[in-house]
Amino acid sequence: MSAEFAAPKGVPDYFPPASADFLAVRNALTDAAHRAGYGHIELPIFEDTALFARGVGESTDVVSKEMYTFADRGGRSVTLRPEGTAGVMRAVIQHGLDRGQLPVKVCYAGPFFRYERPQAGRYRQLQQVGVEAIGVDDPALDAEVIAVADEGYRRLGLSGYRLELTSLGDDTCRPRYREALQEFLLGLDLDEATRERARINPLRVLDDKRPEIKEATATAPLMIDYLSDSAGEHFAQVRRHLDRLGVPYELNPRLVRGLDYYTKTTFEFVHDGLGAQSGIGGGGRYDGLMAAIGGKQELSGIGFGIGVDRTVLALAAENVSVAGEGRVQVFGVPLGAAAKDELVALAGRLREHGVSVDLAYGDRGLKGAMKAADRSGARLALVLGENELADGTIEIKDLADGQQTKVALDGIVAEVRARLNLG
Ligand code: HAM
């Protein structure tokens, strides 16, 4: 039977048991950020369309082709946020956070929306964990941001990824490079649309995936060879800090990001087990964003966005399991009505003592209830029948090794906590 409704195309649902992986990944990534002093920020899901057009850049695919833009009932053009950095900068300016202690360090997690062609690892509603550190242009901060992402992945047990790094230069060297690249590109035999792109945003052409364009641009000039002394020094410092932090990286001078605001340090985490959608996270520094969206100061920022969905897929590709924390620890199996009364109350007491508990509901009988206990992934089953009730005991079964023991019902909370090493 086909259902009348389905979620919109390219929009995933997250439900048990797989949703436990999703939560574990999101929590590990936000924990890594909190450990480095990034405070939680929760921002609107939709914003003024112009914020993204000006912040992210009109000529990017994200703005020109992928935004969910609509007029609200008051006729204002609003857009479901395609990314998080522009919204964070808007909030920093609006609330004057830049007049407080700098850098402003914030971390966010939630859904973002891009009208892309759905495929494995590419969704129209995607989930990111991101951080932004705004107001201090210090290469040590660039290294910290990168190290926080790396630490998040590593804590999850992910290993088959690499960090690609480059510098996109600053105001003093970018225009010179842009000119050189433009001259190179306009000297090639390109189709009219690509020539137009070369005129508006030449860097975008280096990101073209068509083999003939890739080949034609193989010898294009590279930003890294045009860095000013100060941008070059900034980049050298970032690398030195990463070396000392023990974060491995590869230089990729052809790295092009899909958003226009990047300057100086720019990076991407790539996982080779994911096929075409291999970018599991990325970010960089942005010097001009604040001014572009109307800030009075011109404060630089740096941040990353990590794709939670792709990180979950990358862990699955490496056969790493992370979902431990979402599972129940104890599963109650009542045999008969009186036993159920007792177990319902006991489940409440165990939960008060920090143990996660589920019960076999409905009258399933011993076999069905034990099957449910096994499926739950719990460590322990508590089996209570008429006989145990009569003599004030309960059966406790270790579901890993099958060992079953009878213990006193009034000492069960302490017994369960001890078995689960909860002290
Ligand atoms: P981004 O590279 O566009 O950067 O997105 C960050 C990550 O989100 C990607 O590396 C990828 O893992 C994930 N992602 C993007 N699009 C999709 C999709 N359609 N389906 C699934 N996952 C996706 C940004 O958004 C910047 N705001 C990052 C940043 C923060 N830069 C500085 N600060």
CSV table of C-alpha atoms and ligand atoms in Angstrom, one decimal:
chain,number,residue,atom,x,y,z
A,1,MET,CA,0.0,0.0,0.0
A,2,SER,CA,1.5,3.3,-0.9
A,3,ALA,CA,1.1,6.1,1.7
A,4,GLU,CA,-0.8,9.2,0.8
A,5,PHE,CA,2.0,11.4,2.1
A,6,ALA,CA,5.7,11.2,1.9
A,7,ALA,CA,8.4,13.6,3.2
A,8,PRO,CA,9.5,16.1,0.4
A,9,LYS,CA,12.0,14.7,-2.0
A,10,GLY,CA,15.5,14.8,-0.7
A,11,VAL,CA,14.4,15.4,2.9
A,12,PRO,CA,15.4,12.7,5.3
A,13,ASP,CA,13.5,11.5,8.4
A,14,TYR,CA,15.5,10.4,11.5
A,15,PHE,CA,14.0,7.7,13.5
A,16,PRO,CA,15.1,4.9,15.9
A,17,PRO,CA,17.4,3.0,15.9
A,18,ALA,CA,19.4,5.0,13.3
A,19,SER,CA,18.5,8.3,14.9
A,20,ALA,CA,20.8,7.3,17.8
A,21,ASP,CA,23.8,7.5,15.5
A,22,PHE,CA,22.7,10.9,14.3
A,23,LEU,CA,22.4,12.2,17.9
A,24,ALA,CA,25.7,10.7,18.9
A,25,VAL,CA,27.5,12.4,16.0
A,26,ARG,CA,25.8,15.8,16.6
A,27,ASN,CA,26.6,15.6,20.3
A,28,ALA,CA,30.3,14.6,19.8
A,29,LEU,CA,30.8,17.5,17.5
A,30,THR,CA,29.1,20.1,19.7
A,31,ASP,CA,30.9,18.8,22.7
A,32,ALA,CA,34.2,19.3,21.0
A,33,ALA,CA,33.2,22.9,20.3
A,34,HIS,CA,32.0,23.5,23.9
A,35,ARG,CA,35.3,22.2,25.3
A,36,ALA,CA,37.0,25.0,23.4
A,37,GLY,CA,34.8,27.7,24.7
A,38,TYR,CA,32.2,28.0,21.9
A,39,GLY,CA,28.8,28.9,23.4
A,40,HIS,CA,25.5,27.7,22.0
A,41,ILE,CA,23.7,29.9,19.5
A,42,GLU,CA,20.2,29.2,18.2
A,43,LEU,CA,19.2,31.3,15.1
A,44,PRO,CA,16.1,31.6,12.9
A,45,ILE,CA,15.5,28.9,10.2
A,46,PHE,CA,14.5,31.7,7.8
A,47,GLU,CA,16.0,35.2,7.2
A,48,ASP,CA,15.7,38.1,4.9
A,49,THR,CA,16.7,36.8,1.4
A,50,ALA,CA,19.1,39.7,0.9
A,51,LEU,CA,21.2,38.5,3.8
A,52,PHE,CA,22.2,35.4,2.0
A,53,ALA,CA,22.4,37.1,-1.5
A,54,ARG,CA,24.9,39.7,-0.1
A,55,GLY,CA,26.6,37.5,2.5
A,56,VAL,CA,27.1,34.3,0.5
A,57,GLY,CA,27.4,35.9,-2.9
A,58,GLU,CA,25.0,36.2,-5.9
A,59,SER,CA,27.2,34.3,-8.3
A,60,THR,CA,27.4,31.1,-6.1
A,61,ASP,CA,25.3,28.1,-6.9
A,62,VAL,CA,23.9,28.2,-3.4
A,63,VAL,CA,22.4,31.6,-3.9
A,64,SER,CA,21.6,31.5,-7.7
A,65,LYS,CA,20.2,28.0,-7.9
A,66,GLU,CA,19.6,26.4,-4.5
A,67,MET,CA,17.7,28.7,-2.2
A,68,TYR,CA,14.2,28.1,-0.9
A,69,THR,CA,12.9,31.6,-1.3
A,70,PHE,CA,9.4,32.7,-0.9
A,71,ALA,CA,7.2,35.7,-0.1
A,72,ASP,CA,5.7,35.6,3.3
A,73,ARG,CA,2.1,36.8,3.8
A,74,GLY,CA,3.3,40.4,4.3
A,75,GLY,CA,5.1,40.2,0.9
A,76,ARG,CA,8.6,40.1,2.3
A,77,SER,CA,11.1,37.9,0.5
A,78,VAL,CA,12.5,35.3,3.0
A,79,THR,CA,14.7,32.3,2.5
A,80,LEU,CA,15.2,29.1,4.4
A,81,ARG,CA,18.8,29.4,5.6
A,82,PRO,CA,21.2,27.6,3.2
A,83,GLU,CA,24.1,28.0,5.6
A,84,GLY,CA,24.9,29.4,9.1
A,85,THR,CA,27.7,31.9,8.9
A,86,ALA,CA,25.7,34.8,7.4
A,87,GLY,CA,23.0,34.4,10.1
A,88,VAL,CA,25.6,34.4,12.9
A,89,MET,CA,27.2,37.5,11.6
A,90,ARG,CA,23.8,39.2,11.3
A,91,ALA,CA,23.0,38.3,14.9
A,92,VAL,CA,26.5,39.6,16.1
A,93,ILE,CA,25.8,43.0,14.4
A,94,GLN,CA,22.2,43.2,15.4
A,95,HIS,CA,22.9,42.5,19.1
A,96,GLY,CA,26.2,44.4,19.3
A,97,LEU,CA,28.0,41.3,20.4
A,98,ASP,CA,31.1,42.7,18.7
A,99,ARG,CA,31.2,45.4,21.3
A,100,GLY,CA,31.7,42.8,24.0
A,101,GLN,CA,34.7,40.5,24.6
A,102,LEU,CA,36.4,39.3,21.4
A,103,PRO,CA,36.4,36.9,19.7
A,104,VAL,CA,32.7,36.1,19.9
A,105,LYS,CA,32.8,32.3,19.9
A,106,VAL,CA,29.6,30.4,19.1
A,107,CYS,CA,28.5,27.0,18.1
A,108,TYR,CA,25.2,25.9,16.3
A,109,ALA,CA,23.5,22.7,15.2
A,110,GLY,CA,20.5,22.3,13.0
A,111,PRO,CA,18.9,22.0,9.6
A,112,PHE,CA,19.9,24.0,6.5
A,113,PHE,CA,18.1,24.0,3.1
A,114,ARG,CA,19.5,23.7,-0.4
A,115,TYR,CA,17.6,22.8,-3.5
A,116,GLU,CA,20.2,20.4,-4.8
A,117,ARG,CA,19.7,17.3,-6.9
A,118,PRO,CA,19.2,14.6,-4.2
A,119,GLN,CA,21.5,11.7,-4.1
A,120,ALA,CA,23.3,9.6,-1.5
A,121,GLY,CA,24.8,12.1,1.0
A,122,ARG,CA,23.2,15.1,-0.7
A,123,TYR,CA,19.9,16.3,0.8
A,124,ARG,CA,17.6,19.3,0.4
A,125,GLN,CA,17.4,19.5,4.2
A,126,LEU,CA,20.8,18.8,5.6
A,127,GLN,CA,22.1,19.0,9.1
A,128,GLN,CA,25.2,20.8,10.2
A,129,VAL,CA,27.2,21.5,13.3
A,130,GLY,CA,29.1,24.7,12.9
A,131,VAL,CA,31.3,27.1,14.9
A,132,GLU,CA,32.2,30.7,14.3
A,133,ALA,CA,34.9,32.8,16.0
A,134,ILE,CA,34.4,36.5,15.2
A,135,GLY,CA,36.4,39.6,15.9
A,136,VAL,CA,40.1,38.5,16.1
A,137,ASP,CA,42.3,37.9,13.2
A,138,ASP,CA,44.8,35.5,14.8
A,139,PRO,CA,46.2,32.5,13.0
A,140,ALA,CA,46.2,30.6,16.3
A,141,LEU,CA,42.4,30.9,16.2
A,142,ASP,CA,42.3,29.5,12.6
A,143,ALA,CA,44.2,26.5,13.9
A,144,GLU,CA,41.9,26.1,16.9
A,145,VAL,CA,38.8,26.0,14.7
A,146,ILE,CA,40.3,23.4,12.5
A,147,ALA,CA,41.5,21.4,15.5
A,148,VAL,CA,38.1,21.4,17.1
A,149,ALA,CA,36.6,19.8,13.9
A,150,ASP,CA,39.4,17.3,13.8
A,151,GLU,CA,38.9,16.4,17.4
A,152,GLY,CA,35.2,15.9,16.9
A,153,TYR,CA,35.8,13.5,14.1
A,154,ARG,CA,38.5,11.7,16.0
A,155,ARG,CA,36.5,11.3,19.2
A,156,LEU,CA,33.8,9.6,17.1
A,157,GLY,CA,36.4,7.1,15.9
A,158,LEU,CA,36.5,8.3,12.4
A,159,SER,CA,39.9,7.9,10.7
A,160,GLY,CA,39.7,7.7,6.9
A,161,TYR,CA,39.5,11.4,6.2
A,162,ARG,CA,41.9,14.1,5.2
A,163,LEU,CA,42.1,17.8,5.7
A,164,GLU,CA,42.8,19.9,2.7
A,165,LEU,CA,44.1,23.4,3.3
A,166,THR,CA,44.9,26.5,1.4
A,167,SER,CA,44.9,30.3,1.6
A,168,LEU,CA,42.8,32.5,-0.6
A,169,GLY,CA,44.7,35.6,0.3
A,170,ASP,CA,43.5,39.0,1.4
A,171,ASP,CA,42.4,42.4,0.0
A,172,THR,CA,46.0,43.3,-0.9
A,173,CYS,CA,46.8,40.3,-3.0
A,174,ARG,CA,43.4,38.9,-4.2
A,175,PRO,CA,42.7,41.6,-6.8
A,176,ARG,CA,46.1,41.0,-8.5
A,177,TYR,CA,45.5,37.3,-8.6
A,178,ARG,CA,41.9,37.7,-9.8
A,179,GLU,CA,43.3,39.8,-12.7
A,180,ALA,CA,45.9,37.2,-13.6
A,181,LEU,CA,43.4,34.3,-13.4
A,182,GLN,CA,40.9,36.3,-15.5
A,183,GLU,CA,43.4,37.0,-18.1
A,184,PHE,CA,44.4,33.3,-18.2
A,185,LEU,CA,40.7,32.1,-18.4
A,186,LEU,CA,39.7,34.6,-21.1
A,187,GLY,CA,42.6,33.5,-23.2
A,188,LEU,CA,41.0,30.0,-23.3
A,189,ASP,CA,38.5,28.7,-25.8
A,190,LEU,CA,35.5,28.6,-23.4
A,191,ASP,CA,31.7,28.5,-24.0
A,192,GLU,CA,29.9,31.9,-23.4
A,193,ALA,CA,28.4,30.9,-20.0
A,194,THR,CA,31.8,30.0,-18.6
A,195,ARG,CA,33.4,33.1,-20.1
A,196,GLU,CA,30.7,35.1,-18.3
A,197,ARG,CA,31.5,33.3,-15.1
A,198,ALA,CA,35.2,34.1,-15.6
A,199,ARG,CA,34.3,37.8,-15.9
A,200,ILE,CA,32.1,37.8,-12.8
A,201,ASN,CA,33.8,35.4,-10.5
A,202,PRO,CA,36.9,33.7,-12.1
A,203,LEU,CA,37.6,31.5,-9.0
A,204,ARG,CA,34.3,29.7,-9.6
A,205,VAL,CA,35.7,28.4,-12.9
A,206,LEU,CA,38.4,26.5,-11.1
A,207,ASP,CA,35.6,24.6,-9.3
A,208,ASP,CA,34.0,23.5,-12.6
A,209,LYS,CA,33.6,19.7,-12.6
A,210,ARG,CA,33.5,19.2,-16.4
A,211,PRO,CA,36.6,17.3,-17.5
A,212,GLU,CA,37.3,19.6,-20.5
A,213,ILE,CA,37.3,22.7,-18.2
A,214,LYS,CA,39.4,20.9,-15.6
A,215,GLU,CA,41.9,20.0,-18.3
A,216,ALA,CA,41.9,23.5,-19.7
A,217,THR,CA,42.5,25.1,-16.3
A,218,ALA,CA,45.1,22.6,-15.1
A,219,THR,CA,47.8,25.3,-15.7
A,220,ALA,CA,45.9,28.2,-14.3
A,221,PRO,CA,47.7,30.6,-12.0
A,222,LEU,CA,47.2,29.7,-8.3
A,223,MET,CA,46.4,32.1,-5.5
A,224,ILE,CA,49.0,30.5,-3.2
A,225,ASP,CA,51.7,32.0,-5.6
A,226,TYR,CA,50.3,35.5,-5.3
A,227,LEU,CA,50.0,35.8,-1.5
A,228,SER,CA,51.0,39.1,0.0
A,229,ASP,CA,53.7,39.0,2.7
A,230,SER,CA,51.1,39.3,5.5
A,231,ALA,CA,48.7,36.7,4.0
A,232,GLY,CA,51.7,34.4,3.5
A,233,GLU,CA,52.9,34.9,7.0
A,234,HIS,CA,49.4,34.3,8.4
A,235,PHE,CA,49.2,31.0,6.5
A,236,ALA,CA,52.6,29.9,7.7
A,237,GLN,CA,51.5,30.6,11.3
A,238,VAL,CA,48.4,28.5,10.8
A,239,ARG,CA,50.4,25.6,9.5
A,240,ARG,CA,52.9,25.9,12.4
A,241,HIS,CA,50.1,25.8,15.0
A,242,LEU,CA,48.5,22.8,13.2
A,243,ASP,CA,51.8,21.0,13.3
A,244,ARG,CA,52.2,21.6,17.0
A,245,LEU,CA,48.6,20.5,17.6
A,246,GLY,CA,49.3,17.3,15.7
A,247,VAL,CA,46.6,17.9,13.1
A,248,PRO,CA,47.7,16.5,9.8
A,249,TYR,CA,46.8,18.4,6.6
A,250,GLU,CA,47.5,18.4,2.9
A,251,LEU,CA,48.0,21.6,0.9
A,252,ASN,CA,45.5,21.9,-1.9
A,253,PRO,CA,46.1,25.2,-3.8
A,254,ARG,CA,43.2,24.4,-6.1
A,255,LEU,CA,40.7,24.1,-3.3
A,256,VAL,CA,37.6,26.2,-4.1
A,257,ARG,CA,34.7,26.5,-1.7
A,258,GLY,CA,31.0,27.0,-2.8
A,259,LEU,CA,30.6,30.2,-0.9
A,260,ASP,CA,32.1,33.6,-1.8
A,261,TYR,CA,33.0,35.1,1.6
A,262,TYR,CA,36.3,33.2,2.2
A,263,THR,CA,39.6,35.0,2.5
A,264,LYS,CA,43.0,33.7,3.9
A,265,THR,CA,42.8,30.2,5.5
A,266,THR,CA,40.3,27.9,3.8
A,267,PHE,CA,39.8,24.2,4.4
A,268,GLU,CA,37.8,21.1,3.7
A,269,PHE,CA,37.6,17.7,5.3
A,270,VAL,CA,37.2,15.0,2.7
A,271,HIS,CA,36.3,11.3,3.3
A,272,ASP,CA,37.1,8.9,0.5
A,273,GLY,CA,34.5,6.3,1.5
A,274,LEU,CA,31.6,8.4,0.4
A,275,GLY,CA,31.7,8.6,-3.4
A,276,ALA,CA,30.9,11.9,-5.0
A,277,GLN,CA,29.6,13.7,-1.9
A,278,SER,CA,33.0,13.4,-0.1
A,279,GLY,CA,33.0,16.7,1.7
A,280,ILE,CA,32.2,16.0,5.4
A,281,GLY,CA,33.0,19.5,6.6
A,282,GLY,CA,34.6,22.7,5.6
A,283,GLY,CA,35.2,26.3,6.4
A,284,GLY,CA,37.6,29.2,6.6
A,285,ARG,CA,38.2,32.8,7.4
A,286,TYR,CA,36.0,35.6,6.1
A,287,ASP,CA,37.3,39.2,6.3
A,288,GLY,CA,34.7,41.0,4.3
A,289,LEU,CA,31.4,39.4,5.4
A,290,MET,CA,30.6,41.8,8.2
A,291,ALA,CA,31.0,44.9,5.9
A,292,ALA,CA,29.0,43.1,3.2
A,293,ILE,CA,26.0,42.7,5.4
A,294,GLY,CA,26.1,46.2,6.8
A,295,GLY,CA,28.3,46.0,9.9
A,296,LYS,CA,29.9,49.3,10.9
A,297,GLN,CA,33.2,47.6,11.8
A,298,GLU,CA,35.1,45.2,9.5
A,299,LEU,CA,35.8,42.4,11.9
A,300,SER,CA,37.2,39.2,10.5
A,301,GLY,CA,35.8,35.8,11.5
A,302,ILE,CA,36.7,32.1,11.0
A,303,GLY,CA,34.5,29.0,11.3
A,304,PHE,CA,33.5,25.6,10.0
A,305,GLY,CA,30.3,23.7,9.0
A,306,ILE,CA,30.3,20.0,9.4
A,307,GLY,CA,27.8,17.9,7.6
A,308,VAL,CA,26.2,15.6,10.3
A,309,ASP,CA,24.5,13.4,7.7
A,310,ARG,CA,27.7,12.8,5.8
A,311,THR,CA,29.7,12.2,9.0
A,312,VAL,CA,27.1,9.5,10.0
A,313,LEU,CA,27.6,7.9,6.5
A,314,ALA,CA,31.4,8.1,6.8
A,315,LEU,CA,31.3,6.3,10.1
A,316,ALA,CA,29.1,3.6,8.6
A,317,ALA,CA,31.5,3.3,5.7
A,318,GLU,CA,34.3,2.6,8.2
A,319,ASN,CA,32.1,0.2,10.2
A,320,VAL,CA,32.4,2.4,13.4
A,321,SER,CA,29.5,2.2,15.8
A,322,VAL,CA,28.7,5.3,17.9
A,323,ALA,CA,25.2,4.9,19.0
A,324,GLY,CA,25.8,3.6,22.6
A,325,GLU,CA,24.3,6.5,24.4
A,326,GLY,CA,20.8,6.3,22.8
A,327,ARG,CA,20.1,2.8,24.0
A,328,VAL,CA,18.2,1.6,27.1
A,329,GLN,CA,20.3,-0.1,29.7
A,330,VAL,CA,17.6,-2.2,31.4
A,331,PHE,CA,14.6,-4.0,30.0
A,332,GLY,CA,11.8,-5.1,32.3
A,333,VAL,CA,9.9,-8.4,31.7
A,334,PRO,CA,6.7,-8.7,33.8
A,335,LEU,CA,4.9,-12.0,33.9
A,336,GLY,CA,1.4,-11.3,35.0
A,337,ALA,CA,-0.6,-8.3,36.1
A,338,ALA,CA,0.8,-8.0,39.7
A,339,ALA,CA,4.4,-8.2,38.4
A,340,LYS,CA,3.6,-5.5,35.8
A,341,ASP,CA,2.3,-3.2,38.6
A,342,GLU,CA,5.6,-3.7,40.5
A,343,LEU,CA,7.9,-3.3,37.4
A,344,VAL,CA,6.1,-0.1,36.2
A,345,ALA,CA,6.9,1.4,39.6
A,346,LEU,CA,10.4,0.0,39.7
A,347,ALA,CA,11.1,1.4,36.2
A,348,GLY,CA,10.2,4.9,37.5
A,349,ARG,CA,12.6,4.5,40.5
A,350,LEU,CA,15.5,3.2,38.4
A,351,ARG,CA,15.0,6.2,36.0
A,352,GLU,CA,15.1,8.6,39.0
A,353,HIS,CA,18.5,6.9,39.8
A,354,GLY,CA,19.9,7.7,36.3
A,355,VAL,CA,19.3,4.3,34.7
A,356,SER,CA,17.5,4.2,31.3
A,357,VAL,CA,14.7,1.6,31.4
A,358,ASP,CA,12.2,0.2,29.0
A,359,LEU,CA,9.5,-2.5,29.6
A,360,ALA,CA,7.7,-5.2,27.7
A,361,TYR,CA,4.2,-3.7,27.3
A,362,GLY,CA,1.1,-5.6,26.2
A,363,ASP,CA,0.9,-9.3,27.3
A,364,ARG,CA,3.6,-10.9,25.2
A,365,GLY,CA,4.5,-13.9,27.4
A,366,LEU,CA,8.1,-14.8,28.4
A,367,LYS,CA,9.4,-15.7,25.0
A,368,GLY,CA,8.1,-12.6,23.2
A,369,ALA,CA,9.2,-10.3,26.0
A,370,MET,CA,12.7,-11.8,26.1
A,371,LYS,CA,13.0,-11.3,22.3
A,372,ALA,CA,12.0,-7.6,22.9
A,373,ALA,CA,14.7,-7.4,25.6
A,374,ASP,CA,17.3,-8.7,23.2
A,375,ARG,CA,16.3,-6.3,20.4
A,376,SER,CA,16.4,-3.3,22.7
A,377,GLY,CA,20.1,-3.6,23.0
A,378,ALA,CA,19.8,-3.4,26.8
A,379,ARG,CA,22.6,-4.8,29.1
A,380,LEU,CA,20.3,-6.3,31.7
A,381,ALA,CA,16.8,-7.8,31.8
A,382,LEU,CA,14.7,-7.8,34.9
A,383,VAL,CA,12.3,-10.7,35.0
A,384,LEU,CA,9.5,-10.7,37.5
A,385,GLY,CA,6.9,-13.5,37.9
A,386,GLU,CA,4.4,-14.6,40.6
A,387,ASN,CA,6.9,-16.7,42.4
A,388,GLU,CA,9.5,-14.0,42.7
A,389,LEU,CA,6.8,-11.5,43.8
A,390,ALA,CA,5.7,-13.9,46.5
A,391,ASP,CA,9.2,-14.3,48.0
A,392,GLY,CA,10.3,-10.7,47.4
A,393,THR,CA,13.0,-11.4,44.8
A,394,ILE,CA,13.6,-10.6,41.1
A,395,GLU,CA,15.6,-12.4,38.3
A,396,ILE,CA,18.4,-10.3,36.8
A,397,LYS,CA,19.8,-11.5,33.5
A,398,ASP,CA,23.0,-10.3,31.9
A,399,LEU,CA,21.9,-10.1,28.2
A,400,ALA,CA,25.5,-10.3,27.0
A,401,ASP,CA,26.5,-13.6,28.6
A,402,GLY,CA,23.1,-15.0,29.5
A,403,GLN,CA,23.9,-15.4,33.2
A,404,GLN,CA,20.8,-15.2,35.4
A,405,THR,CA,20.7,-14.6,39.1
A,406,LYS,CA,18.0,-14.1,41.7
A,407,VAL,CA,18.4,-11.0,43.9
A,408,ALA,CA,16.3,-9.3,46.6
A,409,LEU,CA,13.7,-7.0,45.2
A,410,ASP,CA,14.4,-4.3,47.7
A,411,GLY,CA,18.1,-4.1,46.8
A,412,ILE,CA,17.5,-4.0,43.1
A,413,VAL,CA,18.3,-0.4,42.4
A,414,ALA,CA,21.7,-0.6,44.0
A,415,GLU,CA,22.4,-3.9,42.3
A,416,VAL,CA,21.5,-2.6,38.8
A,417,ARG,CA,23.6,0.6,39.3
A,418,ALA,CA,26.6,-1.5,40.5
A,419,ARG,CA,26.3,-3.8,37.4
A,420,LEU,CA,26.2,-0.8,35.1
A,421,ASN,CA,29.2,0.7,36.9
A,422,LEU,CA,27.2,3.7,37.9
A,423,GLY,CA,28.7,3.7,41.4
B,1,HAM,P1,29.6,24.2,3.2
B,1,HAM,O1,30.9,23.6,2.7
B,1,HAM,O2,28.7,24.7,2.2
B,1,HAM,O3,30.0,25.3,4.2
B,1,HAM,O4,28.8,23.1,4.1
B,1,HAM,C1,29.4,22.5,5.1
B,1,HAM,C2,29.2,21.0,5.1
B,1,HAM,O5,27.8,20.7,5.1
B,1,HAM,C3,29.7,20.3,3.9
B,1,HAM,O6,31.1,20.0,4.0
B,1,HAM,C4,28.8,19.0,3.8
B,1,HAM,O7,29.4,18.0,4.7
B,1,HAM,C5,27.5,19.5,4.4
B,1,HAM,N1,26.6,19.7,3.3
B,1,HAM,C6,26.5,20.8,2.4
B,1,HAM,N2,25.5,20.6,1.5
B,1,HAM,C7,24.9,19.4,1.8
B,1,HAM,C8,23.8,18.6,1.3
B,1,HAM,N3,23.1,19.1,0.2
B,1,HAM,N4,23.5,17.4,1.8
B,1,HAM,C9,24.3,16.9,2.9
B,1,HAM,N5,25.3,17.6,3.4
B,1,HAM,C10,25.6,18.8,2.9
B,1,HAM,C11,29.1,26.1,4.9
B,1,HAM,O8,27.9,25.9,5.0
B,1,HAM,C12,29.8,27.2,5.7
B,1,HAM,N6,28.8,28.0,6.4
B,1,HAM,C13,30.8,26.7,6.7
B,1,HAM,C14,31.5,27.8,7.4
B,1,HAM,C15,31.2,28.2,8.7
B,1,HAM,N7,32.5,28.5,6.9
B,1,HAM,C16,32.8,29.4,7.8
B,1,HAM,N8,32.1,29.2,8.9
